[in-house]
XYZ file of C-alpha atoms in Angstrom:
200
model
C -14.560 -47.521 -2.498
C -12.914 -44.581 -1.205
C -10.599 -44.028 -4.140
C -14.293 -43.866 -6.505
C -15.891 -41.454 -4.125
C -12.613 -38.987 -4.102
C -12.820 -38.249 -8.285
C -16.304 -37.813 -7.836
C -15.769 -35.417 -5.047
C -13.943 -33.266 -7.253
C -15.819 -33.658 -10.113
C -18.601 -31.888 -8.280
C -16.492 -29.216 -6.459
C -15.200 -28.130 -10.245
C -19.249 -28.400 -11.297
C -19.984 -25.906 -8.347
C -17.007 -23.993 -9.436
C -18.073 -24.336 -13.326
C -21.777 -22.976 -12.283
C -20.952 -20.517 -9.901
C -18.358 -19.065 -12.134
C -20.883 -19.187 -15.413
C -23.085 -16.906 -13.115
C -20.527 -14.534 -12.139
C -18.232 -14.106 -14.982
C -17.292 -11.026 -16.598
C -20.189 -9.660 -13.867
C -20.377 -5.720 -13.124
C -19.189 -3.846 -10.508
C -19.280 -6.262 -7.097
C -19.459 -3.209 -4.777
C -20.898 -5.483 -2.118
C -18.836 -5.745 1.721
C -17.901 -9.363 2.075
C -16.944 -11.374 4.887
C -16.992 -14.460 7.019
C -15.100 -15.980 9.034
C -14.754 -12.967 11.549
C -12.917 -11.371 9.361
C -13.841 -7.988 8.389
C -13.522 -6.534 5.354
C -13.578 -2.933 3.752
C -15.616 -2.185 1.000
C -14.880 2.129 -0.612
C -17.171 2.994 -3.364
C -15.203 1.898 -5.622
C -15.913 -1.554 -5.126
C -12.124 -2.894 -4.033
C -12.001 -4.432 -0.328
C -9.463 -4.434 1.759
C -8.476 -6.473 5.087
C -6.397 -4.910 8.136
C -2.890 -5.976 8.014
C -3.492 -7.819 11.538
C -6.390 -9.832 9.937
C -5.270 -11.163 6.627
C -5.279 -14.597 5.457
C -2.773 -16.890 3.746
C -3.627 -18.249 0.649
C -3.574 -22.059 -0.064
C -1.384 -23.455 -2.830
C -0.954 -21.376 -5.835
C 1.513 -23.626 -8.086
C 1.423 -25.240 -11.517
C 2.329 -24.808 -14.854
C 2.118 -21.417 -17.146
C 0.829 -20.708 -20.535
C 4.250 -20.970 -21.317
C 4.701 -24.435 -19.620
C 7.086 -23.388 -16.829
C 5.903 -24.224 -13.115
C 5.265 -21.066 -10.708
C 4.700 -21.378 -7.612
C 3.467 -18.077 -5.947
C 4.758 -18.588 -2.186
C 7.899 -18.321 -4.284
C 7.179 -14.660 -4.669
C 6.750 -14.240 -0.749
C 8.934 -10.647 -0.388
C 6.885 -8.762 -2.888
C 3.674 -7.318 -3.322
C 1.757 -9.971 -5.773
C -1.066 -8.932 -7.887
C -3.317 -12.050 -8.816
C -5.663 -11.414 -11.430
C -8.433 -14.044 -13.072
C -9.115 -13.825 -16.571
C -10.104 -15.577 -19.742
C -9.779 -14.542 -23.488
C -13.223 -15.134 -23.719
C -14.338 -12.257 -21.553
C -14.415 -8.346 -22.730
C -13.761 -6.893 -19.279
C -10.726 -8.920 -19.486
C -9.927 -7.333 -22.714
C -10.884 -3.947 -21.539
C -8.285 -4.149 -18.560
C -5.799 -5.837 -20.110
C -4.089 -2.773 -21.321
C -4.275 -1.449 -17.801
C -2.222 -4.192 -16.296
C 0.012 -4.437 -18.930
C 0.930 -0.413 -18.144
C 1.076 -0.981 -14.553
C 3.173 -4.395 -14.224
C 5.420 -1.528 -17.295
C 5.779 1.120 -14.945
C 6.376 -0.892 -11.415
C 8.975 -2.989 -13.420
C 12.208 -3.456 -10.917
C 9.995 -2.256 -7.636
C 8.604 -5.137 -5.383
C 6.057 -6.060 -7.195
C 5.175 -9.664 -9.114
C 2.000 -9.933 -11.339
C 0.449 -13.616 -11.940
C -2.491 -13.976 -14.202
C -4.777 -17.148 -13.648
C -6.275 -17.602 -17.126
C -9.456 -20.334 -16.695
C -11.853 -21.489 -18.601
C -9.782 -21.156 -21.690
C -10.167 -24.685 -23.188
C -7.428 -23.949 -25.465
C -4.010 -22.305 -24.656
C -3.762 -21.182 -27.986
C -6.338 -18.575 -27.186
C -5.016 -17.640 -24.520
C -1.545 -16.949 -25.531
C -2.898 -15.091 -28.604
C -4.733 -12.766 -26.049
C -1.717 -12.593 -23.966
C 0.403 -11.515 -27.147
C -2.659 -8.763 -28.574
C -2.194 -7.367 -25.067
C 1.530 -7.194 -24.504
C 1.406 -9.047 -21.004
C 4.366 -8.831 -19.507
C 4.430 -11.459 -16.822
C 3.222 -15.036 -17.008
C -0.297 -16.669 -16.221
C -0.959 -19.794 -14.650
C -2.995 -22.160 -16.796
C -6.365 -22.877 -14.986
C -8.650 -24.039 -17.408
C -11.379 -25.640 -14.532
C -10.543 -23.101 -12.366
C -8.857 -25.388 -9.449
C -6.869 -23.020 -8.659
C -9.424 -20.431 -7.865
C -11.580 -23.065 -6.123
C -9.127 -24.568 -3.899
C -6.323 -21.420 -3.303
C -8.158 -19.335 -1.430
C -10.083 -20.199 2.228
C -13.334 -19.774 2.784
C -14.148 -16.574 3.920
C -11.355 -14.568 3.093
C -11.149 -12.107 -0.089
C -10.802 -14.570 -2.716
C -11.350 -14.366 -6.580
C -14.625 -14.656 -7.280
C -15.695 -14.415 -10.922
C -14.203 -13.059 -14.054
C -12.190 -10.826 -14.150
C -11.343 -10.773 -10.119
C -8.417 -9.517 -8.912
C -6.455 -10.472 -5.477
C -3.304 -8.197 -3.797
C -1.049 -10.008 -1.402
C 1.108 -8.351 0.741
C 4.962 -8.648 0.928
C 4.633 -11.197 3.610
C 2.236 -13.224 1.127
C -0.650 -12.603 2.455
C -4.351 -11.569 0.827
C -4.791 -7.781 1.197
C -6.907 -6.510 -1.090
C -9.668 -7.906 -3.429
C -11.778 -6.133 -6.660
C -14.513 -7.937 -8.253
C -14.238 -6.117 -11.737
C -12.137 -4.886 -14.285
C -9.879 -2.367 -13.290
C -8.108 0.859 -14.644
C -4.514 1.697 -13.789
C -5.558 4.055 -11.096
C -7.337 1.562 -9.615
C -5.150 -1.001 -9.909
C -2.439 1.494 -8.364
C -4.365 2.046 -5.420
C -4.360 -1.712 -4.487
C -0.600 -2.129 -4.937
C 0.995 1.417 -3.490
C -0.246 1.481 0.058
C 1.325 -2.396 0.528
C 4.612 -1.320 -1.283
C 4.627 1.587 1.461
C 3.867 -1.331 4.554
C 7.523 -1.941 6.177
């Protein structure tokens, strides 16, 4: 009985996930403070948040297998700042940012710094890698087609990925920093990464 009830369970979580990412994806500008938890977030104008160091969360499990069909696990990456950034081929602000990431992950190549795309909702990896090859992505993307990853690797009320594109910052000591909810330029991008590469 139990093991019928757990597939459905999940079956439903990726609907809610399915629905609530159909509503949100490739969405605007999500200037909007979040929070919960009693954690407190900060919001600037330009619509990237940002926890104190003393009140950021660890993510959950962020591990499985890339476009490319090696497994990365990102606790592996613990030591550098990680940039963690939802996308699909499907979406245009994913193809209007791409360029900027590709540029930044370019220039911060050697420093302490680790990008990790989570491509979802890509049915087929073909896409995915042909968007990944128009673009010039350096670094490699773990393959979340139902978006599990999103769902399940970040707890509730922290600054999690939310929509398409949505992009999450850890910290060297792997821990969720900073959080946009749109697609980003390289100066915006920069000013998520340079003030944790700065933290001692």
């Amino acid at each position: 009985m139990s093991l019928s009830r757990a597939p459905r369970r999940t079956l439903f979580a990726v609907g809610v996930l399915t629905a609530a990412l159909a509503l949100s994806a490739c969405g605007g500008d999500g200037g909007g403070t979040s929070g919960g938890g009693g954690t407190n977030f900060v919001t600037t104008k330009g619509g990237i948040s940002t926890a104190p160091r003393g009140e950021r969360a660890t993510p959950g499990k962020l591990v499985g297998e890339t476009l490319d069909g090696e497994r990365l696990d990102v606790a592996d990456l613990k030591g550098k700042v990680v940039v963690l950034n939802a996308w699909g081929s499907w979406c245009a602000p994913c193809r209007a940012e791409a360029p900027h990431f590709a540029k930044v992950a370019g220039d911060l190549k050697g420093k302490d710094v680790a990008f990790v795309g989570l491509n979802t909702r890509d049915a087929n990896k073909q896409q995915a890698l042909a968007f990944e090859e128009d673009y010039e992505v350096p670094y490699p993307s773990l393959y979340d087609p139902a978006g599990k990853l999103i769902l399940f690797g970040f707890p509730k009320g922290t600054l999690s990925l939310q929509g398409i594109p949505s992009t999450v910052v850890l910290d060297k000591e792997g821990k969720i920093a900073a959080r946009a909810l749109m697609a980003l330029d390289d100066t915006k991008l920069r000013s998520m990464i340079d003030p944790l590469l700065k933290e001692k």
